[in-house]
One Martini backbone bead per residue (centre of mass of N, CA, C, O) as a GRO file, in nm:
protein
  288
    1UNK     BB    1   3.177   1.079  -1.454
    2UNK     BB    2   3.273   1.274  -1.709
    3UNK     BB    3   3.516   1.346  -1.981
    4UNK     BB    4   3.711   1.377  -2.189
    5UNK     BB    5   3.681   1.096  -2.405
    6UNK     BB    6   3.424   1.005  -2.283
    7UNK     BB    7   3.162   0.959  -2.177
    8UNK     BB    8   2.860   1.153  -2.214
    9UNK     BB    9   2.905   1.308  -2.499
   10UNK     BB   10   3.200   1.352  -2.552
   11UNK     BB   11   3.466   1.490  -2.753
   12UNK     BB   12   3.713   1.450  -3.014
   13UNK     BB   13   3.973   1.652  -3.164
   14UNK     BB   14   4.210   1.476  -3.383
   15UNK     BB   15   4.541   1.598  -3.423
   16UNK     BB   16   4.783   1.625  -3.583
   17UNK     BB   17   5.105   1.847  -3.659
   18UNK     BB   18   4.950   1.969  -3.912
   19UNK     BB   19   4.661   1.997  -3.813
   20UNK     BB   20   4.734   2.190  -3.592
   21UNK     BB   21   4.848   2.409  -3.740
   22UNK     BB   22   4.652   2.492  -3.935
   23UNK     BB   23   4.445   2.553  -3.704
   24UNK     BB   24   4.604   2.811  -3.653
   25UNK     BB   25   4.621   2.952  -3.888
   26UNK     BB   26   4.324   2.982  -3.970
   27UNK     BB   27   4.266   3.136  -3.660
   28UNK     BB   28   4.524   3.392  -3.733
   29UNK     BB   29   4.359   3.477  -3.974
   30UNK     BB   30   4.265   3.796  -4.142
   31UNK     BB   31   4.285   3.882  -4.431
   32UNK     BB   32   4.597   4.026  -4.432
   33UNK     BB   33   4.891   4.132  -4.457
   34UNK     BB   34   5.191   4.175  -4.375
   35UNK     BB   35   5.347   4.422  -4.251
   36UNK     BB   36   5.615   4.568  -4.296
   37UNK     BB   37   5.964   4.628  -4.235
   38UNK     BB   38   6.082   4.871  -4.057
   39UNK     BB   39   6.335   5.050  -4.153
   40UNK     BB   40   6.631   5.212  -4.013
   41UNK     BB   41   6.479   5.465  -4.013
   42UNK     BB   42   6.203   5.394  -3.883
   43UNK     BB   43   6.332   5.323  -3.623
   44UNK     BB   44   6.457   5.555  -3.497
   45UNK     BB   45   6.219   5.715  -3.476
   46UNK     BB   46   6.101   5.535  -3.251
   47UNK     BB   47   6.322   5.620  -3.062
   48UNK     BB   48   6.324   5.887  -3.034
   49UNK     BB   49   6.037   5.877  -2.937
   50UNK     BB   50   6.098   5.752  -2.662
   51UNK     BB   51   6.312   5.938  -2.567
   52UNK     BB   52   6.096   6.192  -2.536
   53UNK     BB   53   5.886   6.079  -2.369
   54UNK     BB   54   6.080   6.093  -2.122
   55UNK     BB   55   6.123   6.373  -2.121
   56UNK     BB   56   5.825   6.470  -2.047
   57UNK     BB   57   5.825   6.295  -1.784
   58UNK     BB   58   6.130   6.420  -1.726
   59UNK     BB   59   6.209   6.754  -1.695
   60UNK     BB   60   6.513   6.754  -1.549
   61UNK     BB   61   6.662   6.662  -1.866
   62UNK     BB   62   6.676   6.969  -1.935
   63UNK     BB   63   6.810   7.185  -1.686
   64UNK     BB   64   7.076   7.199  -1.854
   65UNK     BB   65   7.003   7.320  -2.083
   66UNK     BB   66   6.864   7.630  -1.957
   67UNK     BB   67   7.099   7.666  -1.699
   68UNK     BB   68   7.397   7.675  -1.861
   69UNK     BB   69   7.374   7.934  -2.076
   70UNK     BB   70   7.308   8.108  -1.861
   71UNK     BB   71   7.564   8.133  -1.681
   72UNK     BB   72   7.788   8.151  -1.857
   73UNK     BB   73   7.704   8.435  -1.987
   74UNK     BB   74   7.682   8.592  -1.737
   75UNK     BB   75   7.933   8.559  -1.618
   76UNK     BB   76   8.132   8.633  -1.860
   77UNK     BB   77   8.022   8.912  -1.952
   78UNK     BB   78   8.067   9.051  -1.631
   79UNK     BB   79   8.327   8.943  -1.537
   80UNK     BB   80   8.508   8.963  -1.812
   81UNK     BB   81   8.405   9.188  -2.050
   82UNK     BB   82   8.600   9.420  -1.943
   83UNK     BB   83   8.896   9.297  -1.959
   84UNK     BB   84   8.903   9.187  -2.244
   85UNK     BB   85   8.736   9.423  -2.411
   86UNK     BB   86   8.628   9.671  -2.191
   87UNK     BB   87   8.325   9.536  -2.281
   88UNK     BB   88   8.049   9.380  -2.270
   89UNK     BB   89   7.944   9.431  -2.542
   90UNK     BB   90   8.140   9.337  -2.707
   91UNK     BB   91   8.211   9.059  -2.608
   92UNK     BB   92   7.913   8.928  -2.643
   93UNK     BB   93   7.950   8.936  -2.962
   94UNK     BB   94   8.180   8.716  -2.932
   95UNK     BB   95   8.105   8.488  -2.731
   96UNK     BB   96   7.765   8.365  -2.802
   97UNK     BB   97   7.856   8.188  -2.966
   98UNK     BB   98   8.078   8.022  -2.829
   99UNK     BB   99   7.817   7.919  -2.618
  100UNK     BB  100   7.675   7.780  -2.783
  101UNK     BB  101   7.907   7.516  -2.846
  102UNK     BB  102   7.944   7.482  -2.532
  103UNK     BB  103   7.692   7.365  -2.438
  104UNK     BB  104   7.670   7.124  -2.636
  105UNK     BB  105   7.926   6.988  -2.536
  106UNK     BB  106   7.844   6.931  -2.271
  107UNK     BB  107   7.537   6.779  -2.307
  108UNK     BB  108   7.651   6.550  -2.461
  109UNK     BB  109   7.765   6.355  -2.294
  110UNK     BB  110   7.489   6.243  -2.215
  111UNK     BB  111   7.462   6.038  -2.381
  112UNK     BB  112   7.687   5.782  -2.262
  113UNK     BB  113   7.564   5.776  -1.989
  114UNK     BB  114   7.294   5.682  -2.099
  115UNK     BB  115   7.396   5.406  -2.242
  116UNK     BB  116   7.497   5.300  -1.990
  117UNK     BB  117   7.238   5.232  -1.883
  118UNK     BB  118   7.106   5.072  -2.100
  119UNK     BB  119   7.317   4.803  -2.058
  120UNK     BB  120   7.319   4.773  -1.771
  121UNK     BB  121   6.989   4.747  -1.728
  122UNK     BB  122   6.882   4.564  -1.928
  123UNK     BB  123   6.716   4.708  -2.178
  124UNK     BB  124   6.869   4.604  -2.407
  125UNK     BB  125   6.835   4.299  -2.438
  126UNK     BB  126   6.551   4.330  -2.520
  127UNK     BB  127   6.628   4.484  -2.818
  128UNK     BB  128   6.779   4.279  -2.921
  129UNK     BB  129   6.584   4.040  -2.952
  130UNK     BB  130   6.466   4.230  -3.146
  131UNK     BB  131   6.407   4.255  -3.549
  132UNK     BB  132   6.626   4.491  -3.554
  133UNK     BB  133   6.826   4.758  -3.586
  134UNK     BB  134   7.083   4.767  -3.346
  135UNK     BB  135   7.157   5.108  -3.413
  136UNK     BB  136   6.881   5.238  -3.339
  137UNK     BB  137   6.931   5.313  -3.054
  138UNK     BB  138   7.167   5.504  -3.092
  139UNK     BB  139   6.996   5.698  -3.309
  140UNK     BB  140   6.787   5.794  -3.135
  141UNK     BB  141   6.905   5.903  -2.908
  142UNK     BB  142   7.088   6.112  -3.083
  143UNK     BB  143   6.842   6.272  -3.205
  144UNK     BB  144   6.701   6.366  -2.915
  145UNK     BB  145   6.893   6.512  -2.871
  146UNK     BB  146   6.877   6.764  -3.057
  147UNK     BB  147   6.657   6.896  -2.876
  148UNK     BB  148   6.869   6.987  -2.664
  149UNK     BB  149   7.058   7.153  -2.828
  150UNK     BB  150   6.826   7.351  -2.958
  151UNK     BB  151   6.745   7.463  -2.637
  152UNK     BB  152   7.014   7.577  -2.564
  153UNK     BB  153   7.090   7.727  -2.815
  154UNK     BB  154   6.807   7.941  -2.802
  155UNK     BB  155   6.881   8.055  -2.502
  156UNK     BB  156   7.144   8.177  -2.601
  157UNK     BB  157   7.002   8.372  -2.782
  158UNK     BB  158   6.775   8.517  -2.617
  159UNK     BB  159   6.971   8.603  -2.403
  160UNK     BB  160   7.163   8.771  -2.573
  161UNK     BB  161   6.885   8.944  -2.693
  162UNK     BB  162   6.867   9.068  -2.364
  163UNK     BB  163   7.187   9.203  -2.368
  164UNK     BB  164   7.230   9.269  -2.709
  165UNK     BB  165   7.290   9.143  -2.911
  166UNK     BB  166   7.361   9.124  -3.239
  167UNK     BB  167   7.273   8.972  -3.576
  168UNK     BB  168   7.400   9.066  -3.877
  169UNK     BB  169   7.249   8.806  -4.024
  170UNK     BB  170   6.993   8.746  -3.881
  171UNK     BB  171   6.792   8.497  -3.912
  172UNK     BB  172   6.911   8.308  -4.129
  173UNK     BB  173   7.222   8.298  -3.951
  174UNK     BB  174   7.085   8.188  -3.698
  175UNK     BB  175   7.001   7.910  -3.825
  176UNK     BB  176   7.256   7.817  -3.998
  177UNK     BB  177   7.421   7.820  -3.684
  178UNK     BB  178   7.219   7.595  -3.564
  179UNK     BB  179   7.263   7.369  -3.734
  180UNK     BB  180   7.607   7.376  -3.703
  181UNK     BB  181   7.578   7.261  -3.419
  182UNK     BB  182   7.411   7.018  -3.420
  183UNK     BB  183   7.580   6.851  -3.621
  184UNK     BB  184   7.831   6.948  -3.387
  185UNK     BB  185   7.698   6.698  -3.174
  186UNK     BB  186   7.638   6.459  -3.293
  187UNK     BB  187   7.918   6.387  -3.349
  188UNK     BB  188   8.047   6.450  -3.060
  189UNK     BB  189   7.845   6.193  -2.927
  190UNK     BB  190   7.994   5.938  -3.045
  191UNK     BB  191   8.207   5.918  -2.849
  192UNK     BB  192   8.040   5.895  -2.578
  193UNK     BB  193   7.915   5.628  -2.689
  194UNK     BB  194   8.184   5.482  -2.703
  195UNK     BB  195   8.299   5.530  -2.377
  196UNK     BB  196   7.999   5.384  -2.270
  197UNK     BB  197   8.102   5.101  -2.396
  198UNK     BB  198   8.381   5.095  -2.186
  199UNK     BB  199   8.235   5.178  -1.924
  200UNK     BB  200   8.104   5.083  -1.620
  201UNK     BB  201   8.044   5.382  -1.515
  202UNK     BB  202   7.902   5.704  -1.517
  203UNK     BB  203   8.132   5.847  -1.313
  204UNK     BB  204   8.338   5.779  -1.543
  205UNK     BB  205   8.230   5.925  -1.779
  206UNK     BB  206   8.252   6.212  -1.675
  207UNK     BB  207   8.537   6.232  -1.606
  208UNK     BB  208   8.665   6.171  -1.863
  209UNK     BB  209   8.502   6.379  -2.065
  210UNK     BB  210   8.608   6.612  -1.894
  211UNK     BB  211   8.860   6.609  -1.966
  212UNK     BB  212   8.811   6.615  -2.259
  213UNK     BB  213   8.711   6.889  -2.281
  214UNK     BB  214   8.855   7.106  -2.147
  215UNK     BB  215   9.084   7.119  -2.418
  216UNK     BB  216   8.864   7.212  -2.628
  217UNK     BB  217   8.735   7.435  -2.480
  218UNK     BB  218   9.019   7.620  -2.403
  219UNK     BB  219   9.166   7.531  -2.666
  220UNK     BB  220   8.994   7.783  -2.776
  221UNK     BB  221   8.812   8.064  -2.931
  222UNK     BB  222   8.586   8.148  -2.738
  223UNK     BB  223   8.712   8.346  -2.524
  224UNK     BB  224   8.975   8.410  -2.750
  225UNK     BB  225   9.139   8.521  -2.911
  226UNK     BB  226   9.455   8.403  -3.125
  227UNK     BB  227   9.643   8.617  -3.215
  228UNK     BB  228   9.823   8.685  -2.948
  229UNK     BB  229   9.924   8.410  -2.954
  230UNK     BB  230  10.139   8.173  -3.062
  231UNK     BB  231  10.196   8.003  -3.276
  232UNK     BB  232  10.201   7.696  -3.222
  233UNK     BB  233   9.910   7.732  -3.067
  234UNK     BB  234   9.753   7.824  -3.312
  235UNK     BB  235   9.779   7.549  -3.460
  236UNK     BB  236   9.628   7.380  -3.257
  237UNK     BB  237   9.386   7.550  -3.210
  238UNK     BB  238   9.271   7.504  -3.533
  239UNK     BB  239   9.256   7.196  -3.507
  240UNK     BB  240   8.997   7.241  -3.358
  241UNK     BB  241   8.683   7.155  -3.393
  242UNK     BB  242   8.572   7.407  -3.177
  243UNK     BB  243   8.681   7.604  -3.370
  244UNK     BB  244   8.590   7.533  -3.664
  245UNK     BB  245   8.299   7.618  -3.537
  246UNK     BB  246   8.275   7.888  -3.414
  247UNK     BB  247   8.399   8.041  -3.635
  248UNK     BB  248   8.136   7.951  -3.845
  249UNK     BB  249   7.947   8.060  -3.601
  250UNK     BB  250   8.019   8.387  -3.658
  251UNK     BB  251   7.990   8.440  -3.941
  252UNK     BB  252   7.728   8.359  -3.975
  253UNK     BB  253   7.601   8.574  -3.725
  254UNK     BB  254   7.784   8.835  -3.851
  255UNK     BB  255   7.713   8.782  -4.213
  256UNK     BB  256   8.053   8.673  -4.244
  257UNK     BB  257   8.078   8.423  -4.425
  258UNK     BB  258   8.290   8.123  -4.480
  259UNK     BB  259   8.379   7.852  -4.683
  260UNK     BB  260   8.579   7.764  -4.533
  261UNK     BB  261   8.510   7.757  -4.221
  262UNK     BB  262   8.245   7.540  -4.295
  263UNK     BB  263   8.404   7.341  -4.416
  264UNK     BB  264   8.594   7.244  -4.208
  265UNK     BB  265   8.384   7.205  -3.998
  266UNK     BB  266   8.229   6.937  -4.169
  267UNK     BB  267   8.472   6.789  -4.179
  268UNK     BB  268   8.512   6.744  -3.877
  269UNK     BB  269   8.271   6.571  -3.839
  270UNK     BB  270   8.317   6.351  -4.047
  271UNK     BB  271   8.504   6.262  -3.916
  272UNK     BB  272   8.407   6.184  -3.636
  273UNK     BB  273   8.225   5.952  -3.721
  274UNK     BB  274   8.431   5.781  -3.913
  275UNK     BB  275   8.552   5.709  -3.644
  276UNK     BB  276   8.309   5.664  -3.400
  277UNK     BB  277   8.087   5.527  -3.525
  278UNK     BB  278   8.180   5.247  -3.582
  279UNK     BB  279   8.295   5.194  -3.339
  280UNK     BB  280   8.016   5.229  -3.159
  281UNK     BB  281   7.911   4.929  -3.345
  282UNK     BB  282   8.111   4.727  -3.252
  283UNK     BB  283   8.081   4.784  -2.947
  284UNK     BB  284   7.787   4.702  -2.953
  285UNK     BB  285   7.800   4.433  -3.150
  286UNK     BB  286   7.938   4.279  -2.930
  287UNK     BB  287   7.974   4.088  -2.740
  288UNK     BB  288   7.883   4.087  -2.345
   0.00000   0.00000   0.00000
């Protein structure tokens, strides 16, 4: 029985470290340059395309865009809009803006808890591994939220506009609306991953997150105009990132914008991430 290197017809071919490197290069050469490597900007939304993709799969992850601003939108003006306002029809009109911000507040939280399971769950250790930019998971999943706060507020859109609702600012006035909603949604997203990067687990952050909405949204304009507080109550909310956002999205949506109050709601987003985005890349990009 003969063997490869002995006789019988068998042969060798012997290459050195240098001829043997060569021989590989030479047959995984394709004639083709290799394909340049994906910019910042196109990681992103490659994380955002597998973000989507997971809900399409998962429709589960959207129940919430579309049954919190029903709920809130029907509680809040059949129950309160008559105390408040003597009118639900006149209430709704104050409202609806401000259910589209609380909304999308909410909705966000949920963004700390996803990025919290995928660095628990070991699922990130493998995309650093790869040679890409490594806030882009972090930029494509807030991306993918964008079109979660985008659906939820669309619905209490039209939710609204099937109670009565009229925008007299029109199509326009709404749209130009809902785009500044979305600012501020992705902006104050990066808090909360910044949050889920430094507690251990989703139901810590869910807690914690609430605690801190809680204030931001009950001390807002949303459900009750400021006039009747008292001054330093007003100074309080009024520098209130969540108040600074409804104010411009009521003018918006009522014909009636004010640069000033436009100005100042992404003033606002603008501090948000400057202050939360590094933070959430030091946080990311650290040891773990």
């Amino acid at each position: 029985m003969s063997g490869p290197g002995t006789g019988g017809g068998g042969s060798v071919l012997a290459l050195d470290g240098d001829g043997l490197d060569a021989a590989v290069r030479s047959a995984l050469r394709t004639g083709e340059e290799r394909p340049p490597r994906p910019g910042a900007f196109a990681m992103c939304l490659i994380f955002c395309q597998r973000a989507l993709f997971k809900i399409r799969r998962d429709p589960q992850q959207v129940f919430d865009a579309v049954l919190f601003p029903v709920m809130v939108t029907l509680v809040f003006t059949f129950l309160f809009g008559g105390a408040i306002a003597g009118s639900t029809d006149l209430y709704l009109q104050f409202l609806l803006p401000g259910v589209v911000v609380l909304t999308v507040v909410m909705i966000s939280m949920n963004t700390g808890v996803a990025l919290n399971v995928a660095v628990s769950s070991g699922i990130d250790d493998r995309f650093r591994s790869m040679p890409i930019w490594r806030p882009a998971m972090l930029v494509g999943e807030l991306l993918s939220d964008v079109v979660r706060y985008l659906m939820a507020s669309v619905v209490a859109v039209l939710l609204g506009l099937l109670l009565g609702f009229r925008p007299h600012g029109g199509l326009l006035g709404v749209v130009a609306a809902l785009a500044m909603v979305q600012v501020f949604a992705f902006s104050l997203a990066w808090v909360w991953t910044a949050l889920g990067l430094v507690v251990d687990k989703p139901q810590t952050i869910m807690t914690l997150s609430g605690i801190g909405v809680f204030p931001l949204l009950f001390a807002s304009n949303i459900f009750v105009s400021t006039h009747s507080m008292p001054g330093w109550l007003q100074a309080v909310i009024n520098v209130n990132p969540v108040t600074r956002t409804v104010t411009a999205v009521r003018g918006l949506m009522a014909g009636d914008p004010t640069a000033w109050h436009i100005t100042t709601a992404f003033v606002a987003d603008a501090v948000l991430i400057a202050i939360f985005g590094p933070l959430t890349v030091y946080l990311y990009n650290r040891e773990r």
